[in-house]
XYZ file of C-alpha atoms in Angstrom:
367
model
C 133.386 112.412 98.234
C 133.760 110.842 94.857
C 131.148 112.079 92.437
C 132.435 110.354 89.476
C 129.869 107.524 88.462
C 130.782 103.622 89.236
C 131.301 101.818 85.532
C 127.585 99.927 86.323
C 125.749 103.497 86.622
C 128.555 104.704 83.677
C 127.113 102.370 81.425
C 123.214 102.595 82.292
C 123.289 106.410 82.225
C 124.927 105.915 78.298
C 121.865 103.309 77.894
C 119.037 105.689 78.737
C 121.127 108.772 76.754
C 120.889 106.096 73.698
C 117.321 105.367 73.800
C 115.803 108.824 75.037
C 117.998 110.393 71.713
C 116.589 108.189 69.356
C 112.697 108.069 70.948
C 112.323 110.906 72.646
C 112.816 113.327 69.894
C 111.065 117.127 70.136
C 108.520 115.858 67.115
C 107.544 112.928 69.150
C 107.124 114.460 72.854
C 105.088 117.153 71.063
C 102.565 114.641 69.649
C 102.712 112.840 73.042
C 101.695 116.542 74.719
C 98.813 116.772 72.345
C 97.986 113.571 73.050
C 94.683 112.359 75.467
C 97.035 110.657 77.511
C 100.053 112.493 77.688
C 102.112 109.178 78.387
C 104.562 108.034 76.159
C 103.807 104.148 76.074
C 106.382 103.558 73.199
C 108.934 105.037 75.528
C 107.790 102.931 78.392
C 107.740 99.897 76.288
C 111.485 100.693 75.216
C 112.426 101.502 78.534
C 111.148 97.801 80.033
C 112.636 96.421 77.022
C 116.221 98.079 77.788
C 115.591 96.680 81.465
C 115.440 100.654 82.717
C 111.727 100.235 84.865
C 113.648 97.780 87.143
C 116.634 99.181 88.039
C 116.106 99.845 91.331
C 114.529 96.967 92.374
C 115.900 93.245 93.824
C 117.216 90.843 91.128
C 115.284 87.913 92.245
C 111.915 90.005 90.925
C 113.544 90.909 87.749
C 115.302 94.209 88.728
C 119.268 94.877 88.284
C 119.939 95.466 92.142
C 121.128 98.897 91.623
C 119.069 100.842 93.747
C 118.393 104.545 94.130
C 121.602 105.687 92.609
C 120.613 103.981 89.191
C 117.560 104.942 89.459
C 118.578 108.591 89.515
C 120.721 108.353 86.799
C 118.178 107.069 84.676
C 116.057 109.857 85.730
C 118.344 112.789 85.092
C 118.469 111.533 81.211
C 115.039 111.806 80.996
C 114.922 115.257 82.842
C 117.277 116.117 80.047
C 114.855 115.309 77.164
C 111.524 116.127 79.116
C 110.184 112.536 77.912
C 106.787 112.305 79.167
C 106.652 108.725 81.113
C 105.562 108.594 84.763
C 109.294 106.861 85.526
C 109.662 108.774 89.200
C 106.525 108.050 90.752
C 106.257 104.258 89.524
C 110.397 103.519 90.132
C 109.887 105.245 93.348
C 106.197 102.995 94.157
C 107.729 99.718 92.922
C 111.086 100.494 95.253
C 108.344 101.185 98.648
C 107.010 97.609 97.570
C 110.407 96.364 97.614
C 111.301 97.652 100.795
C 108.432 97.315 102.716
C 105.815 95.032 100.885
C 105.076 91.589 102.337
C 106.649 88.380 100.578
C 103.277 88.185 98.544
C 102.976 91.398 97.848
C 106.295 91.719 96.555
C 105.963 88.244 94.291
C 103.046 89.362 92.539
C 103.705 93.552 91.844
C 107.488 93.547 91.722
C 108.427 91.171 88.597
C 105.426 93.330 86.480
C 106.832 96.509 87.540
C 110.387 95.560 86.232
C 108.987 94.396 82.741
C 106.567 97.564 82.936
C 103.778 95.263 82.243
C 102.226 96.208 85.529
C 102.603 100.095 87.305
C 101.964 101.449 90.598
C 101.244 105.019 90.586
C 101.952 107.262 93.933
C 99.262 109.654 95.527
C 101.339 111.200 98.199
C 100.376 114.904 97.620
C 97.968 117.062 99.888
C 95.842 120.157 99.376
C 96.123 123.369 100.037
C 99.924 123.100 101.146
C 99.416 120.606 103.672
C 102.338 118.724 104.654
C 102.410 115.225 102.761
C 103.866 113.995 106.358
C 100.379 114.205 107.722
C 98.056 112.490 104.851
C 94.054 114.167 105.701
C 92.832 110.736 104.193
C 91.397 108.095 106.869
C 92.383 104.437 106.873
C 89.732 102.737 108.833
C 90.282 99.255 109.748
C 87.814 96.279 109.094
C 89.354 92.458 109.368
C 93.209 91.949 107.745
C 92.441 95.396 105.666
C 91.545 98.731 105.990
C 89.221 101.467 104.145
C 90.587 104.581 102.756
C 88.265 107.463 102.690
C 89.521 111.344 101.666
C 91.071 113.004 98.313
C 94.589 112.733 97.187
C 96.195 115.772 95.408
C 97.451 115.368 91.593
C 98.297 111.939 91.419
C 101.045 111.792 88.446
C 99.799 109.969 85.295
C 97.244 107.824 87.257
C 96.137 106.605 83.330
C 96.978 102.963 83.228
C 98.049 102.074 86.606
C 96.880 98.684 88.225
C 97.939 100.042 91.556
C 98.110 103.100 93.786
C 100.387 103.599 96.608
C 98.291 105.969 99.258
C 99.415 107.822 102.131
C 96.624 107.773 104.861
C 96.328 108.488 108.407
C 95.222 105.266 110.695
C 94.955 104.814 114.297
C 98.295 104.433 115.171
C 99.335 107.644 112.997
C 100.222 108.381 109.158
C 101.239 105.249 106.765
C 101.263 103.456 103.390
C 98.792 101.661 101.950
C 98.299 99.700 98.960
C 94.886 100.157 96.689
C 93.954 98.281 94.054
C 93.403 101.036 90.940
C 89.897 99.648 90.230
C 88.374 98.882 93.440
C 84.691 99.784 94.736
C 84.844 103.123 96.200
C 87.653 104.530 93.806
C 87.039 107.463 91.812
C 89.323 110.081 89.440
C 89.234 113.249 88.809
C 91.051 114.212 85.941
C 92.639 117.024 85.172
C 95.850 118.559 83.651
C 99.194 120.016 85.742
C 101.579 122.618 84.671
C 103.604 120.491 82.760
C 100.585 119.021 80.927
C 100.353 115.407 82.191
C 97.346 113.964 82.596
C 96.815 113.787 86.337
C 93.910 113.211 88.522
C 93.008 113.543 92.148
C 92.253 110.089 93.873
C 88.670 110.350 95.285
C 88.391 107.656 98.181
C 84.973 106.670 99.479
C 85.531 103.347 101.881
C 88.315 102.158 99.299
C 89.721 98.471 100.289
C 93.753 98.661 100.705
C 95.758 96.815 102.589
C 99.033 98.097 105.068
C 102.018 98.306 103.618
C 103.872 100.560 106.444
C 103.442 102.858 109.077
C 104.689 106.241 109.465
C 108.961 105.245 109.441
C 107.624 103.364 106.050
C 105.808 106.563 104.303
C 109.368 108.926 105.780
C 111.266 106.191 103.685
C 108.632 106.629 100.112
C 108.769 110.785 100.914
C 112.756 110.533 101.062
C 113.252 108.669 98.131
C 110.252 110.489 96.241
C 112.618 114.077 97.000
C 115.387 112.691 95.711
C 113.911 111.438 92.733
C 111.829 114.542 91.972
C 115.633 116.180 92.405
C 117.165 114.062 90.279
C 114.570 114.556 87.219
C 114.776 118.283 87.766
C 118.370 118.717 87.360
C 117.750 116.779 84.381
C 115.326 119.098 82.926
C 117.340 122.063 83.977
C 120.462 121.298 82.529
C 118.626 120.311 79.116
C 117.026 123.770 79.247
C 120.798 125.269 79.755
C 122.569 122.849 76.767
C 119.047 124.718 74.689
C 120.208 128.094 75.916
C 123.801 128.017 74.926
C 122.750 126.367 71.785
C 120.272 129.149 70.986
C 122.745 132.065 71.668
C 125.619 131.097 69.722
C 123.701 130.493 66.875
C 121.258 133.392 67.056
C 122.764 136.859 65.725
C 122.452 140.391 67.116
C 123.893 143.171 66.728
C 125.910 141.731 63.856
C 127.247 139.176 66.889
C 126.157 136.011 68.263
C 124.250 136.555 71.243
C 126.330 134.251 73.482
C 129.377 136.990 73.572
C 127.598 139.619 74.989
C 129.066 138.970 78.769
C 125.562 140.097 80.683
C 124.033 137.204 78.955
C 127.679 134.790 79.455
C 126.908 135.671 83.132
C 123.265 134.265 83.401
C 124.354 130.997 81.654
C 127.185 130.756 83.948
C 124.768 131.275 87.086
C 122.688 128.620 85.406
C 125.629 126.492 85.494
C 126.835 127.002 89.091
C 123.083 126.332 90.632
C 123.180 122.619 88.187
C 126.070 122.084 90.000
C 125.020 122.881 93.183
C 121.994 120.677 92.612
C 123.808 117.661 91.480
C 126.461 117.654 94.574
C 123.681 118.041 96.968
C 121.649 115.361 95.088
C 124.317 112.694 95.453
C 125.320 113.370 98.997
C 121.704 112.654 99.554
C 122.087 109.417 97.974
C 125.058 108.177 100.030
C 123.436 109.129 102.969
C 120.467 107.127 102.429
C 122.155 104.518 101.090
C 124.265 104.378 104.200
C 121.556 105.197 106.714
C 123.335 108.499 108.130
C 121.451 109.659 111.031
C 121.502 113.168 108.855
C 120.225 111.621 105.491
C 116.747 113.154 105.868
C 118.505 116.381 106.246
C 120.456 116.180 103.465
C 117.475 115.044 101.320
C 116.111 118.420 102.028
C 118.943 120.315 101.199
C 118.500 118.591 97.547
C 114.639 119.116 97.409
C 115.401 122.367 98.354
C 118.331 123.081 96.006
C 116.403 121.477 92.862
C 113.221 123.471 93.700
C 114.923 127.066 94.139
C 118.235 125.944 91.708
C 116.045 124.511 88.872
C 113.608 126.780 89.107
C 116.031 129.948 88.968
C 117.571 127.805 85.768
C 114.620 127.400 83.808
C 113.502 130.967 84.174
C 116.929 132.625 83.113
C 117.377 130.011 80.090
C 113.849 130.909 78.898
C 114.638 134.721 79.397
C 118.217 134.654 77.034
C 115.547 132.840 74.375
C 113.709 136.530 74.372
C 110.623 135.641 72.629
C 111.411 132.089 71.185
C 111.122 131.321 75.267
C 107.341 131.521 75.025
C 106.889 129.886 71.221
C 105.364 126.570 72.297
C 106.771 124.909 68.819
C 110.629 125.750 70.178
C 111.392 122.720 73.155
C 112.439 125.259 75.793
C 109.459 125.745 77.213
C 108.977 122.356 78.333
C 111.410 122.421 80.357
C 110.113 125.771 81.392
C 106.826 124.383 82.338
C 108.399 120.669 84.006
C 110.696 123.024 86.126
C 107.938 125.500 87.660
C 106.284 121.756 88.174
C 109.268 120.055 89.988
C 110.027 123.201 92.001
C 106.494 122.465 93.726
C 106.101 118.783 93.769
C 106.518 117.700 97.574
C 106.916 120.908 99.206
C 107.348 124.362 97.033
C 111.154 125.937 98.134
C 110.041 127.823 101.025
C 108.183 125.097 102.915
C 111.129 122.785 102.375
C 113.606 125.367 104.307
C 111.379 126.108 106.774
C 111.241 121.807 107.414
C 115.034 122.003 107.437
C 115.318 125.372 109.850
C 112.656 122.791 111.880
C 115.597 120.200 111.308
C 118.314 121.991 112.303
C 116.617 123.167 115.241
C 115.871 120.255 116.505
C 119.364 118.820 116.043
C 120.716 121.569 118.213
C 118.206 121.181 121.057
C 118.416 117.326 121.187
């Protein structure tokens, strides 16, 4: 398998690299984190500009066609520089739309969610450890629509969004479900996650949405959400490593720099296999979704699984070799401390994801 990237993704990974450098420098994501929203909008703005929002999505809304692969790309550089925009959970929204939106639906979200005037944020997440397979929420139908009624967990950035995309559970079993951000019975409450965005539970009370899937539709969002929650972590674990080796060649003990003590060679090293890891497992996700292998939805848990364990084992040892500058919130490390222990949980924590692949693999033998 050829992980070397095609000149088109070459070229639009340099492009985000270029702009995340110049905008997303430490000053300015710390006075986005003190912020009341927590959302870069400059960023945003330069990212629609730059033609980044639409990657993913068709070029007759606007998009460049690339699809998922791009999209990760894109998301990886922004990992790298923990640049606080909601760019998994709307890319990943606006792609659902895409895929499984109606022709009107599509005409009127898609061209605003490639020029980022318009976003769709994603309330897949359940309480309490619940599998996001089986939403709690209720769709009720009444006429062409339904009503939504339940909570959704920690829906990213909410701030903003036109749109949500909702999982629910209707008659005929789990699916997707589009809600307009403002409608009667549509309520926030707003709080703050581990990697301080603004985020807010979605409080549903007879909420007006209208299908966009059914349960193969909300498999294909959770897939794609995996692999772009993967691709974002090994982003923000391989910034946190390029910090660590930084830090311990400059920093002096012992009258020697701290990178040639070999105990402390070793964790970077580790650090550097499990990135590794987590970027081969990543793209072999990609190709098999992009190819619709009958074993993609394994392999997509092999890379939620690898990013959540991998990245999370990478933040912690490049905050440990930064002793007590790992801690200092005015050094950058620990936000990628904090977006890691994040990440690691979003969409399953690492232990429920193996025990969905042992379920997986089972299942596969006995069929």
């Amino acid at each position: 398998m050829d992980f070397q990237l095609d000149p088109d993704l070459a070229a639009l990974q340099a492009l985000a690299a270029e702009i995340l450098e110049d905008k997303a420098t430490d000053d300015r994501v710390r006075e986005v984190e003190q912020s009341d929203e927590r959302f870069d909008e400059a960023l945003w703005t330069e990212f629609a500009r730059a033609g980044l929002l639409g990657v993913a999505l068709p070029e007759e809304y606007g998009g460049a066609g690339l699809g998922l692969a791009a999209l990760c790309v894109v998301l990886e550089e922004q990992g790298r520089k923990v640049a606080p925009i909601p760019l998994w959970s709307a890319g990943v929204a606006a792609m659902a739309v895409a895929a499984h939106g109606s022709d009107k639906q599509r005409a009127g979200l898609l061209p605003g969610a490639a020029s980022g005037e318009l976003r769709i944020a994603l309330a897949l997440e359940e309480f309490d450890g619940a599998r996001p397979e089986r939403p709690a929420c209720t769709a009720a139908a009444e006429g062409d629509g339904v009503r939504l009624t339940g909570v959704k967990a920690a829906v990213p950035t909410p701030s903003t969004a036109a749109h949500v995309l909702v999982s629910a559970t209707g008659e005929h079993g789990p699916g997707l479900y589009l809600l307009d951000a403002a409608a009667p019975g549509v309520s926030w409450q707003w709080g703050e996650t581990t990697s301080r965005d603004r985020t807010a539970n979605l409080v549903l009370d007879g909420a007006p949405a209208t299908p966009l899937g059914g349960a193969s539709a909300l498999t294909w969002v959770l897939l794609r959400a995996m692999v772009a929650v993967s691709a974002v972590q090994i982003g923000v674990a391989e910034g946190g490593l390029r910090l660590g080796a930084a830090y311990t060649s400059e920093r002096i003990q012992f009258g020697r720099p701290l990178g040639s003590f070999q105990a402390l060679q070793h964790q970077l090293a580790d650090c550097w296999i499990d990135i590794d890891a987590m970027r081969v497992a990543l793209w072999q996700a990609i190709s098999d979704l992009d190819g619709d292998d009958p074993a993609a939805e394994r392999s997509v848990r092999v890379a939620k699984w690898w990013s959540a364990q991998g990245g999370l084992d990478v933040v912690h040892r490049v905050q440990h070799v930064h002793g007590g500058m790992g801690v200092d919130v005015d050094y950058p490390v620990h936000r990628h401390f904090l977006w890691g222990k994040q990440l690691s949980g979003t969409l399953g924590a690492p232990g429920t994801v193996l025990a969905d692949l042992g379920e997986l693999l089972v299942a596969g033998e006995t069929a």
